[in-house]
Short mmCIF file of C-alpha atoms in Angstrom, two decimals:
data_model
loop_
_atom_site.label_atom_id
_atom_site.label_comp_id
_atom_site.label_asym_id
_atom_site.label_seq_id
_atom_site.Cartn_x
_atom_site.Cartn_y
_atom_site.Cartn_z
CA MET A 10 -15.40 -10.26 21.64
CA LYS A 11 -12.27 -8.58 20.35
CA ARG A 12 -9.91 -10.82 18.44
CA PHE A 13 -6.62 -10.24 16.68
CA VAL A 14 -6.89 -10.86 12.95
CA TYR A 15 -3.86 -10.18 10.81
CA ALA A 16 -5.12 -9.62 7.28
CA ASP A 17 -2.18 -7.75 5.80
CA ASN A 18 -0.01 -10.57 4.52
CA ALA A 19 0.71 -8.67 1.32
CA ALA A 20 2.52 -6.13 3.54
CA THR A 21 4.51 -8.70 5.45
CA THR A 22 4.11 -12.13 7.02
CA LYS A 23 4.92 -13.83 10.27
CA ILE A 24 8.13 -15.87 10.23
CA SER A 25 7.10 -19.52 10.19
CA PRO A 26 8.34 -21.74 13.04
CA ALA A 27 10.26 -23.99 10.61
CA VAL A 28 12.03 -20.95 9.15
CA PHE A 29 12.82 -19.61 12.58
CA ASP A 30 14.18 -22.95 13.82
CA ALA A 31 16.40 -23.26 10.77
CA MET A 32 17.79 -19.77 11.34
CA VAL A 33 18.56 -19.99 15.05
CA PRO A 34 21.82 -21.99 14.80
CA TYR A 35 23.21 -19.37 12.41
CA LEU A 36 22.44 -16.61 14.90
CA THR A 37 24.03 -18.50 17.79
CA GLU A 38 26.70 -21.21 17.44
CA GLN A 39 27.24 -21.27 13.68
CA TYR A 40 28.10 -17.64 13.28
CA GLY A 41 31.09 -18.14 10.98
CA ASN A 42 31.77 -15.81 8.08
CA PRO A 43 30.91 -17.77 4.92
CA SER A 44 34.15 -16.51 3.38
CA SER A 45 36.32 -17.99 6.17
CA ILE A 46 38.37 -21.12 5.68
CA TYR A 47 37.79 -22.89 9.03
CA SER A 48 34.92 -25.23 9.67
CA ILE A 49 32.27 -22.83 10.99
CA GLY A 50 32.99 -20.61 7.99
CA ARG A 51 32.74 -23.54 5.60
CA ASP A 52 29.52 -24.68 7.28
CA ALA A 53 28.08 -21.22 6.75
CA ARG A 54 29.09 -21.32 3.08
CA LYS A 55 27.41 -24.71 2.70
CA ALA A 56 24.24 -23.39 4.34
CA ILE A 57 24.11 -20.51 1.86
CA GLU A 58 24.59 -22.81 -1.11
CA ILE A 59 21.85 -25.14 0.14
CA ALA A 60 19.55 -22.14 0.47
CA ARG A 61 20.47 -21.10 -3.07
CA GLN A 62 19.53 -24.55 -4.34
CA LYS A 63 16.20 -24.34 -2.58
CA VAL A 64 15.38 -20.90 -3.94
CA ALA A 65 16.39 -22.02 -7.44
CA ALA A 66 14.35 -25.22 -7.25
CA ALA A 67 11.26 -23.31 -6.16
CA ILE A 68 11.17 -21.33 -9.42
CA GLY A 69 12.72 -23.81 -11.84
CA ALA A 70 16.11 -22.07 -11.98
CA GLU A 71 19.71 -23.23 -11.59
CA PRO A 72 21.46 -22.36 -8.29
CA THR A 73 24.06 -20.31 -10.18
CA GLU A 74 21.24 -18.12 -11.47
CA ILE A 75 20.24 -16.96 -7.97
CA TYR A 76 21.73 -13.88 -6.28
CA PHE A 77 20.80 -13.07 -2.70
CA THR A 78 19.90 -9.43 -2.04
CA GLY A 79 18.66 -7.30 0.83
CA CYS A 80 15.03 -7.07 -0.32
CA GLY A 81 12.70 -7.19 -3.30
CA THR A 82 13.26 -3.50 -3.94
CA GLU A 83 16.99 -4.08 -4.26
CA SER A 84 16.38 -6.91 -6.70
CA ASP A 85 14.19 -4.65 -8.83
CA ASN A 86 16.75 -1.84 -8.71
CA TRP A 87 19.54 -4.17 -9.70
CA ALA A 88 17.67 -5.80 -12.58
CA LEU A 89 16.59 -2.48 -14.09
CA LYS A 90 19.69 -0.39 -13.51
CA SER A 91 22.10 -3.09 -14.60
CA THR A 92 20.20 -3.91 -17.77
CA ALA A 93 19.71 -0.24 -18.57
CA GLU A 94 23.43 0.43 -18.24
CA LEU A 95 24.47 -2.46 -20.44
CA MET A 96 21.77 -1.99 -23.06
CA GLY A 97 22.25 1.76 -23.07
CA GLN A 98 25.79 1.13 -24.26
CA LYS A 99 24.27 -0.59 -27.29
CA GLY A 100 22.03 2.35 -28.01
CA LYS A 101 18.91 0.69 -26.59
CA ASN A 102 17.38 3.36 -24.42
CA GLN A 103 13.74 2.39 -24.05
CA ILE A 104 12.18 0.51 -21.15
CA ILE A 105 8.68 -0.93 -21.31
CA THR A 106 6.75 -1.37 -18.07
CA THR A 107 3.22 -0.78 -16.77
CA ASN A 108 1.61 2.14 -15.01
CA PHE A 109 0.75 0.13 -11.91
CA GLU A 110 4.09 -1.40 -10.93
CA HIS A 111 5.35 -1.23 -7.38
CA HIS A 112 7.31 1.93 -6.59
CA ALA A 113 10.47 -0.20 -6.51
CA VAL A 114 10.13 -0.41 -10.28
CA LEU A 115 8.36 2.90 -11.00
CA HIS A 116 10.79 5.06 -9.05
CA THR A 117 13.76 3.20 -10.52
CA CYS A 118 12.30 3.94 -13.96
CA GLU A 119 12.01 7.61 -13.02
CA HIS A 120 15.68 7.55 -12.08
CA LEU A 121 16.54 5.98 -15.44
CA LYS A 122 14.39 8.53 -17.22
CA ARG A 123 16.55 11.27 -15.71
CA GLN A 124 19.53 9.38 -17.13
CA GLY A 125 18.04 9.69 -20.61
CA PHE A 126 15.95 6.54 -20.94
CA GLU A 127 12.52 6.62 -22.47
CA ILE A 128 10.02 4.81 -20.28
CA ILE A 129 6.87 3.41 -21.84
CA TYR A 130 4.14 2.84 -19.25
CA LEU A 131 1.62 0.41 -20.65
CA PRO A 132 -1.83 1.23 -19.28
CA VAL A 133 -3.64 -1.57 -17.47
CA ASP A 134 -7.35 -2.08 -18.14
CA SER A 135 -10.12 -1.37 -15.65
CA GLU A 136 -9.76 -4.88 -14.23
CA GLY A 137 -6.03 -4.45 -13.66
CA TYR A 138 -4.44 -6.41 -16.50
CA VAL A 139 -2.00 -5.78 -19.35
CA THR A 140 -1.82 -8.05 -22.36
CA ALA A 141 1.10 -9.64 -24.17
CA GLU A 142 -0.26 -7.90 -27.28
CA GLN A 143 0.31 -4.50 -25.66
CA VAL A 144 3.88 -5.49 -24.87
CA LYS A 145 4.44 -6.82 -28.39
CA ASN A 146 3.13 -3.63 -29.97
CA ALA A 147 5.34 -1.46 -27.77
CA ILE A 148 8.62 -3.24 -28.49
CA THR A 149 10.93 -1.47 -30.92
CA GLU A 150 14.55 -1.92 -31.90
CA LYS A 151 15.36 0.58 -29.15
CA THR A 152 13.82 -1.55 -26.38
CA ALA A 153 16.35 -2.36 -23.67
CA MET A 154 14.03 -4.48 -21.54
CA VAL A 155 10.48 -5.19 -20.47
CA SER A 156 9.52 -5.21 -16.79
CA VAL A 157 6.01 -6.32 -15.85
CA MET A 158 5.01 -7.34 -12.35
CA TYR A 159 3.83 -10.91 -11.88
CA ALA A 160 0.97 -10.00 -9.57
CA ASN A 161 -0.10 -6.60 -8.36
CA ASN A 162 0.55 -5.85 -4.71
CA GLU A 163 -2.65 -3.88 -4.13
CA ILE A 164 -5.34 -5.54 -6.22
CA GLY A 165 -3.71 -8.96 -6.67
CA THR A 166 -4.26 -9.27 -10.40
CA ILE A 167 -1.99 -11.85 -12.02
CA GLN A 168 -0.47 -10.78 -15.32
CA PRO A 169 -0.05 -13.06 -18.38
CA ILE A 170 3.62 -13.63 -17.64
CA SER A 171 4.12 -16.70 -19.84
CA GLU A 172 2.64 -14.91 -22.84
CA ILE A 173 4.70 -11.79 -22.20
CA GLY A 174 7.79 -13.97 -21.76
CA GLN A 175 7.14 -15.57 -25.13
CA VAL A 176 6.67 -12.20 -26.83
CA CYS A 177 9.92 -10.89 -25.35
CA ARG A 178 11.87 -14.02 -26.21
CA ASP A 179 10.61 -13.92 -29.80
CA ALA A 180 11.65 -10.28 -30.05
CA GLY A 181 15.02 -10.90 -28.39
CA VAL A 182 14.22 -8.47 -25.58
CA LEU A 183 15.13 -9.11 -21.93
CA PHE A 184 12.15 -9.69 -19.65
CA HIS A 185 12.17 -8.93 -15.92
CA THR A 186 9.27 -9.57 -13.58
CA ASP A 187 8.75 -8.31 -10.04
CA ALA A 188 7.33 -11.49 -8.51
CA VAL A 189 7.44 -10.33 -4.89
CA GLN A 190 3.68 -10.87 -4.45
CA ALA A 191 3.45 -13.94 -6.65
CA VAL A 192 6.09 -16.27 -5.22
CA GLY A 193 4.45 -18.94 -3.11
CA HIS A 194 1.01 -18.05 -4.51
CA VAL A 195 1.35 -19.18 -8.12
CA GLU A 196 3.45 -21.87 -9.81
CA ILE A 197 6.52 -20.27 -11.32
CA ASP A 198 8.88 -21.89 -13.82
CA VAL A 199 11.31 -19.31 -15.12
CA LYS A 200 12.52 -21.52 -17.95
CA ALA A 201 9.13 -22.53 -19.29
CA GLN A 202 7.86 -18.96 -18.90
CA ASN A 203 10.84 -17.38 -20.66
CA ILE A 204 11.64 -15.12 -17.73
CA ASP A 205 15.12 -13.60 -17.85
CA MET A 206 15.11 -11.88 -14.46
CA LEU A 207 12.81 -12.26 -11.46
CA SER A 208 12.73 -10.39 -8.15
CA LEU A 209 11.50 -11.97 -4.96
CA SER A 210 11.37 -11.08 -1.28
CA GLY A 211 11.64 -13.19 1.86
CA HIS A 212 9.29 -11.47 4.26
CA LYS A 213 6.24 -11.94 2.03
CA ILE A 214 6.59 -15.72 2.36
CA HIS A 215 7.28 -16.22 6.08
CA ALA A 216 11.03 -15.57 5.94
CA PRO A 217 12.50 -12.56 7.78
CA LYS A 218 12.62 -8.99 6.54
CA GLY A 219 15.91 -7.88 5.02
CA VAL A 220 16.49 -10.67 2.54
CA GLY A 221 15.47 -11.14 -1.07
CA ALA A 222 16.81 -12.67 -4.25
CA LEU A 223 17.21 -11.90 -7.90
CA PHE A 224 17.09 -14.64 -10.51
CA VAL A 225 19.19 -13.86 -13.57
CA ARG A 226 19.11 -16.35 -16.41
CA LYS A 227 22.47 -17.82 -17.34
CA GLY A 228 23.96 -15.77 -20.16
CA VAL A 229 22.30 -12.48 -19.20
CA ARG A 230 25.02 -9.97 -18.41
CA MET A 231 24.93 -8.06 -15.14
CA VAL A 232 26.68 -5.05 -13.66
CA ASN A 233 27.86 -5.51 -10.07
CA PHE A 234 25.36 -4.06 -7.65
CA ILE A 235 27.75 -3.59 -4.73
CA ASP A 236 31.45 -3.52 -5.44
CA GLY A 237 33.49 -5.16 -2.71
CA GLY A 238 34.30 -8.71 -1.77
CA ALA A 239 33.75 -11.86 -3.76
CA GLN A 240 30.31 -12.59 -2.32
CA GLU A 241 27.55 -13.56 -4.75
CA ARG A 242 30.13 -14.31 -7.42
CA ASN A 243 31.63 -10.83 -7.13
CA ARG A 244 28.34 -9.21 -8.09
CA ARG A 245 27.14 -8.11 -4.68
CA GLY A 246 29.88 -7.56 -2.15
CA GLY A 247 29.26 -7.55 1.58
CA THR A 248 29.18 -10.35 4.11
CA GLU A 249 26.10 -12.45 3.54
CA ASN A 250 22.99 -12.15 5.72
CA LEU A 251 23.59 -15.76 6.69
CA ALA A 252 20.68 -16.62 8.98
CA SER A 253 18.15 -14.78 6.83
CA ILE A 254 19.40 -16.46 3.66
CA VAL A 255 19.01 -19.83 5.38
CA GLY A 256 15.51 -18.75 6.39
CA LEU A 257 14.70 -17.69 2.82
CA GLY A 258 15.77 -21.11 1.53
CA VAL A 259 13.43 -22.92 3.91
CA ALA A 260 10.60 -20.47 3.25
CA MET A 261 10.92 -20.86 -0.53
CA GLU A 262 10.88 -24.63 -0.23
CA MET A 263 7.69 -24.44 1.82
CA ALA A 264 6.11 -21.75 -0.35
CA ALA A 265 6.56 -23.76 -3.54
CA ALA A 266 5.12 -26.98 -2.09
CA GLY A 267 1.47 -27.80 -2.68
CA ILE A 268 0.58 -24.37 -4.02
CA ALA A 269 -2.58 -25.48 -5.84
CA GLU A 270 -4.23 -27.09 -2.81
CA ARG A 271 -3.16 -24.37 -0.41
CA MET A 272 -4.42 -21.63 -2.69
CA GLU A 273 -7.76 -23.33 -3.28
CA LYS A 274 -8.44 -23.28 0.47
CA ILE A 275 -7.43 -19.63 0.75
CA ARG A 276 -9.47 -18.74 -2.33
CA GLN A 277 -12.63 -20.16 -0.78
CA LYS A 278 -12.15 -18.00 2.31
CA ARG A 279 -11.33 -14.98 0.19
CA ASP A 280 -14.46 -15.39 -1.90
CA ARG A 281 -16.58 -15.67 1.23
CA LEU A 282 -14.96 -12.48 2.47
CA ILE A 283 -15.53 -10.61 -0.81
CA ASP A 284 -19.11 -11.79 -1.24
CA GLY A 285 -19.88 -11.17 2.41
CA ILE A 286 -18.67 -7.57 2.35
CA LEU A 287 -20.22 -6.74 -1.02
CA SER A 288 -23.60 -8.08 0.03
CA ALA A 289 -23.59 -6.57 3.53
CA VAL A 290 -22.41 -3.07 2.60
CA PRO A 291 -24.09 -0.99 -0.11
CA LYS A 292 -22.11 1.22 -2.51
CA THR A 293 -19.00 -0.92 -2.56
CA ARG A 294 -16.94 -2.38 -5.38
CA LEU A 295 -14.26 -5.02 -5.76
CA ASN A 296 -11.13 -3.50 -7.26
CA GLY A 297 -9.34 -5.71 -9.77
CA GLY A 298 -10.59 -8.72 -11.68
CA ARG A 299 -11.67 -11.76 -9.74
CA GLU A 300 -10.56 -14.55 -12.04
CA ARG A 301 -6.81 -14.12 -12.40
CA ARG A 302 -6.26 -12.84 -8.89
CA LEU A 303 -4.03 -13.83 -5.98
CA ALA A 304 -5.94 -16.29 -3.82
CA GLY A 305 -5.63 -14.21 -0.66
CA ASN A 306 -6.24 -10.70 -2.03
CA VAL A 307 -9.33 -8.63 -1.29
CA ASN A 308 -9.48 -4.98 -2.34
CA ILE A 309 -12.77 -3.18 -1.90
CA SER A 310 -13.76 0.49 -2.14
CA PHE A 311 -16.47 1.98 0.05
CA GLU A 312 -18.11 5.19 -1.06
CA ALA A 313 -18.06 8.19 1.30
CA VAL A 314 -15.48 6.66 3.63
CA GLU A 315 -11.80 7.53 3.91
CA GLY A 316 -9.31 4.66 4.08
CA GLU A 317 -7.13 5.71 6.98
CA ALA A 318 -10.10 6.26 9.26
CA LEU A 319 -11.32 2.83 8.22
CA LEU A 320 -7.99 1.20 9.06
CA LEU A 321 -7.79 2.91 12.44
CA ARG A 322 -11.32 1.78 13.32
CA LEU A 323 -10.54 -1.79 12.25
CA ASP A 324 -7.34 -1.69 14.27
CA MET A 325 -9.38 -0.75 17.33
CA MET A 326 -11.21 -4.03 16.75
CA GLY A 327 -7.97 -5.96 16.32
CA ILE A 328 -8.04 -6.24 12.53
CA CYS A 329 -4.94 -5.32 10.49
CA GLY A 330 -5.46 -4.27 6.87
CA SER A 331 -4.21 -1.59 4.51
CA SER A 332 -5.61 1.07 2.21
CA GLY A 333 -4.79 2.98 -0.94
CA SER A 334 -5.97 6.30 0.48
CA ALA A 335 -3.73 9.33 0.23
CA CYS A 336 -3.45 9.50 4.00
CA THR A 337 -1.96 6.02 4.13
CA SER A 338 0.17 6.31 1.01
CA GLY A 339 2.27 9.06 2.57
CA SER A 340 1.36 11.43 -0.25
CA LEU A 341 -1.66 13.53 -1.08
CA ASP A 342 -2.74 11.38 -3.97
CA PRO A 343 -4.44 8.05 -3.52
CA SER A 344 -2.82 4.86 -4.73
CA HIS A 345 -1.45 5.00 -8.28
CA VAL A 346 -2.71 1.44 -8.76
CA LEU A 347 -6.32 2.40 -8.07
CA MET A 348 -5.93 5.47 -10.30
CA ALA A 349 -4.46 3.22 -13.03
CA ILE A 350 -7.60 1.08 -13.11
CA GLY A 351 -9.63 4.25 -13.49
CA LEU A 352 -11.06 4.85 -10.04
CA PRO A 353 -11.98 8.46 -9.28
CA HIS A 354 -10.01 10.04 -6.43
CA GLU A 355 -12.89 9.94 -3.96
CA ILE A 356 -13.48 6.22 -4.48
CA ALA A 357 -9.78 5.41 -4.35
CA HIS A 358 -9.55 7.17 -0.97
CA GLY A 359 -12.03 4.69 0.47
CA SER A 360 -10.28 1.46 -0.37
CA LEU A 361 -9.48 -1.44 1.92
CA ARG A 362 -7.02 -4.21 1.12
CA LEU A 363 -7.23 -7.39 3.13
CA SER A 364 -4.67 -10.09 2.36
CA ILE A 365 -5.34 -13.41 4.02
CA ASN A 366 -3.23 -16.55 4.05
CA GLU A 367 -3.30 -20.21 5.05
CA GLU A 368 -3.45 -19.28 8.72
CA THR A 369 -6.62 -17.23 8.34
CA THR A 370 -9.45 -19.21 9.91
CA ASP A 371 -13.16 -19.29 9.19
CA ALA A 372 -13.67 -17.60 12.54
CA ASP A 373 -11.35 -14.80 11.39
CA ILE A 374 -13.42 -14.35 8.25
CA ASP A 375 -16.61 -14.28 10.34
CA TYR A 376 -15.09 -11.67 12.60
CA ILE A 377 -14.02 -9.43 9.69
CA LEU A 378 -17.50 -9.80 8.19
CA GLU A 379 -18.97 -8.75 11.51
CA CYS A 380 -16.68 -5.73 11.99
CA VAL A 381 -16.32 -4.19 8.52
CA PRO A 382 -20.03 -3.37 7.99
CA ARG A 383 -20.21 -1.87 11.51
CA VAL A 384 -17.17 0.31 10.92
CA ILE A 385 -18.45 1.46 7.55
CA GLU A 386 -21.80 2.31 9.08
CA THR A 387 -20.12 4.33 11.84
CA LEU A 388 -17.95 6.27 9.42
CA ARG A 389 -20.74 6.86 6.93
CA ALA A 390 -22.95 8.17 9.73
CA MET A 391 -20.44 10.96 10.26
CA SER A 392 -19.66 11.52 6.59
CA PRO A 393 -21.14 14.65 4.99
CA ILE A 394 -21.03 13.04 1.55
CA TRP A 395 -23.03 9.96 2.51
CA ASN A 396 -26.67 10.33 1.56
CA ASN A 397 -28.86 7.53 2.66
CA MET B 1 1.45 7.75 11.19
CA LEU B 2 1.96 8.38 14.88
CA TYR B 3 -0.99 10.04 16.54
CA SER B 4 -1.11 11.36 20.09
CA ASP B 5 -3.46 9.77 22.62
CA LYS B 6 -5.62 12.90 22.37
CA VAL B 7 -6.00 12.49 18.60
CA MET B 8 -6.87 8.84 19.01
CA ASP B 9 -9.37 9.65 21.75
CA HIS B 10 -11.17 12.23 19.60
CA PHE B 11 -11.05 9.90 16.60
CA ALA B 12 -12.40 6.93 18.53
CA ASN B 13 -14.99 8.94 20.49
CA PRO B 14 -15.72 12.01 18.41
CA ARG B 15 -17.67 14.73 20.24
CA ASN B 16 -20.59 16.61 18.71
CA VAL B 17 -21.06 14.45 15.62
CA GLY B 18 -24.22 15.09 13.67
CA GLU B 19 -26.28 17.83 12.08
CA ILE B 20 -28.42 20.66 13.41
CA ALA B 21 -31.69 20.80 11.47
CA ASP B 22 -32.40 24.49 12.20
CA ALA B 23 -28.77 25.62 12.23
CA ASP B 24 -28.07 29.37 12.13
CA GLY B 25 -24.91 28.80 10.15
CA VAL B 26 -23.57 25.90 8.08
CA GLY B 27 -20.10 25.74 6.53
CA GLU B 28 -18.40 23.14 4.40
CA VAL B 29 -14.75 23.06 3.32
CA GLY B 30 -12.42 20.63 1.58
CA ASN B 31 -13.19 18.32 -1.32
CA ALA B 32 -13.64 14.63 -1.92
CA LYS B 33 -10.76 14.56 -4.36
CA CYS B 34 -8.32 15.38 -1.57
CA GLY B 35 -10.08 12.97 0.73
CA ASP B 36 -11.20 15.54 3.33
CA ILE B 37 -14.55 17.29 3.68
CA MET B 38 -15.68 18.99 6.88
CA LYS B 39 -19.14 20.34 7.48
CA MET B 40 -19.96 22.44 10.57
CA PHE B 41 -23.40 23.37 11.95
CA LEU B 42 -23.81 26.27 14.41
CA LYS B 43 -26.73 27.20 16.67
CA ILE B 44 -26.28 30.71 18.02
CA LYS B 45 -28.17 32.23 20.92
CA ASP B 46 -27.53 35.52 22.78
CA GLY B 47 -24.16 35.96 21.04
CA LYS B 48 -22.99 32.53 22.15
CA ILE B 49 -22.44 29.16 20.46
CA GLU B 50 -25.36 27.33 21.97
CA ASP B 51 -24.68 24.18 19.98
CA VAL B 52 -22.26 22.97 17.35
CA LYS B 53 -22.18 19.72 15.36
CA PHE B 54 -19.95 18.37 12.63
CA LYS B 55 -19.79 15.80 9.91
CA THR B 56 -16.44 14.85 8.42
CA PHE B 57 -15.30 12.64 5.57
CA GLY B 58 -11.61 12.16 6.11
CA CYS B 59 -8.75 10.51 7.92
CA GLY B 60 -8.22 10.06 11.65
CA ALA B 61 -6.73 13.53 12.02
CA ALA B 62 -9.57 15.14 10.07
CA ILE B 63 -12.14 13.59 12.39
CA ALA B 64 -10.14 14.39 15.53
CA THR B 65 -9.54 18.04 14.56
CA SER B 66 -13.23 18.54 13.77
CA SER B 67 -14.22 16.96 17.05
CA ILE B 68 -11.89 18.98 19.28
CA ALA B 69 -12.65 22.21 17.39
CA THR B 70 -16.35 21.83 18.20
CA GLU B 71 -15.48 21.20 21.82
CA MET B 72 -13.29 24.31 21.91
CA ILE B 73 -16.02 26.67 20.71
CA LYS B 74 -19.15 25.19 22.27
CA GLY B 75 -20.70 27.60 24.78
CA LYS B 76 -18.22 30.36 23.89
CA PRO B 77 -19.12 33.90 22.81
CA ILE B 78 -18.98 34.43 19.04
CA GLU B 79 -15.95 36.76 19.29
CA GLU B 80 -13.98 34.10 21.13
CA ALA B 81 -15.02 31.29 18.80
CA LEU B 82 -13.90 33.36 15.82
CA LYS B 83 -10.42 33.54 17.31
CA LEU B 84 -9.96 29.78 17.15
CA THR B 85 -6.80 29.07 15.16
CA ASN B 86 -5.47 25.87 13.69
CA LYS B 87 -2.47 26.24 16.01
CA ALA B 88 -4.74 26.12 19.03
CA VAL B 89 -6.37 23.01 17.61
CA ILE B 90 -2.96 21.36 17.16
CA GLU B 91 -1.92 22.26 20.69
CA ALA B 92 -5.16 20.97 22.16
CA LEU B 93 -4.52 17.65 20.43
CA ASP B 94 -0.97 17.44 21.79
CA GLY B 95 0.37 17.83 18.26
CA LEU B 96 -0.29 16.45 14.80
CA PRO B 97 2.06 14.71 12.35
CA PRO B 98 3.40 17.22 9.77
CA ALA B 99 1.39 15.64 6.94
CA LYS B 100 -1.80 16.27 8.93
CA ILE B 101 -1.39 19.95 9.72
CA HIS B 102 -3.76 20.78 6.85
CA CYS B 103 -6.54 18.97 8.75
CA SER B 104 -6.31 21.56 11.53
CA VAL B 105 -6.49 24.32 8.93
CA LEU B 106 -9.63 22.73 7.54
CA ALA B 107 -11.20 22.63 11.01
CA GLU B 108 -10.53 26.34 11.54
CA GLN B 109 -11.83 27.15 8.07
CA ALA B 110 -14.95 25.01 8.50
CA ILE B 111 -15.94 26.96 11.60
CA LYS B 112 -15.25 30.27 9.87
CA ALA B 113 -17.30 29.13 6.87
CA ALA B 114 -20.21 28.36 9.21
CA PHE B 115 -19.93 31.84 10.73
CA ALA B 116 -19.78 33.38 7.25
CA ASP B 117 -23.05 31.64 6.47
CA TYR B 118 -24.50 32.92 9.75
CA TYR B 119 -23.59 36.54 8.97
CA THR B 120 -24.66 36.26 5.33
CA LYS B 121 -28.08 34.97 6.40
CA LYS B 122 -28.42 38.02 8.62
CA GLY B 123 -27.56 40.27 5.71
CA ILE B 124 -24.19 41.21 7.17
CA ASP B 125 -20.98 41.10 5.13
CA PRO B 126 -19.01 38.30 6.85
CA GLU B 127 -15.57 39.25 5.63
CA PRO B 128 -14.71 41.73 8.41
CA PHE B 129 -15.49 38.97 10.94
CA VAL B 130 -14.11 35.82 9.37
CA GLY B 131 -11.71 37.06 6.69
CA LYS B 132 -11.34 35.14 3.45
CA ILE B 133 -12.55 31.56 3.64
CA GLU B 134 -10.41 28.94 2.03
CA THR B 135 -12.97 26.38 0.98
CA ASP B 136 -10.18 24.14 -0.25
CA CYS B 137 -7.19 23.33 1.89
CA HIS B 138 -4.76 23.86 -1.03
CA ALA B 139 -2.45 21.28 0.48
CA CYS B 140 -2.90 19.42 -2.79
CA ASP B 141 -1.71 22.40 -4.81
CA THR B 142 1.62 22.65 -3.09
CA HIS B 143 2.72 19.18 -4.14
#
């Protein structure tokens, strides 16, 4: 029987009922402008500051270190461009990052390269990891900042952020991490981990789309991202996205609670999914290491099958997933992440990412395990490069 | 990627999938690096396409263009089948997204490659009939 199984939580998530309920008043009766002096304006201001406290608490930061933004991409842009501008003035014109960052970081780096910055792309290994040693060896007196993602969005590998933070702190270099995929999945403590800047996004953790945040450690200088009003301590003008910020606060509070237990349950389902697919379908491989991996991430390549066709077939069966194939990346090259871990083009084209969460049931896993082998068999039967 | 109902129909229920063991002409175009390979098999009798089958490794549009192209030439005289253009394939599918136009080119080229093989096997120079075959789509080269 056809079911609906949403297994693309790394793309976006459903707004949780608690988040939605918390937002509704700010979309209806409590619509005041947080900058206004009368009571519904003051109430809105209070709601934003409570949300800021919640976001801060979830990552071990101070409320004054949290800036609300429009999305994770904006947070990444702000962190990199601001730091580059200020450090560039001191003659530091080198940025260290990895070759498998999200485009929010990679394309911002390309922009900075055109402005004269030297970008060092640390290569990840075949399992999808960089080491603190690589970062340490790359740092020079010209280094303006280091930006390494907390967990990869496609293959879910979790980077040694604490170790990298230590290396950067010892060297006196600013450290930014794109934690969009990690927040709510791993325990984060920006102070203990020596993180100077951290980007996060609401819609990956059951808050609405269109809201994110940037953590900036106290003492780190910033250039205003949007000049205008006094919002976000003059750094990002524009009337606040009130209801969504309230939603982000609630979502962060929920995401940071009981991570270990929640992730263990998801991990068990994920492992059943990985093992089930790998054993049922020949000529497949798991992309990215299994040990330090997001609990809900599955990324598997199937030989002789193209990713978009696979996704469309799964969609016909009610299963939502994503792929790193060229046809789904919007370009003619397959995913840069899969290329970075050394996959040949033809294998990278046949990748499937499934990202499950706490709502994924055992019946959902059973259904995916029933459908994926059938779809692969169908597509391989019509593939001229499948020899069996 | 927004596909027309026709594309989705041909993707979900592709026509003429398979191989012809004693094919009179077989053509293959594209490459795995790009993520598209089309292979066409022709059975020719009395100057007509008696049967045609395809196998495709590729996206939804690649499968749909192969499928409809086989449908468009099956039973037709050779001269007519040789006139199949990628534009006609696009029209028959009620359009393709711009990024997928190259799939229709591959479908046209795959059929021409199969005819080239047919003529070559008969000891006839295929070029006057099918022109130059682009075995690669070259879409990758332009980016």
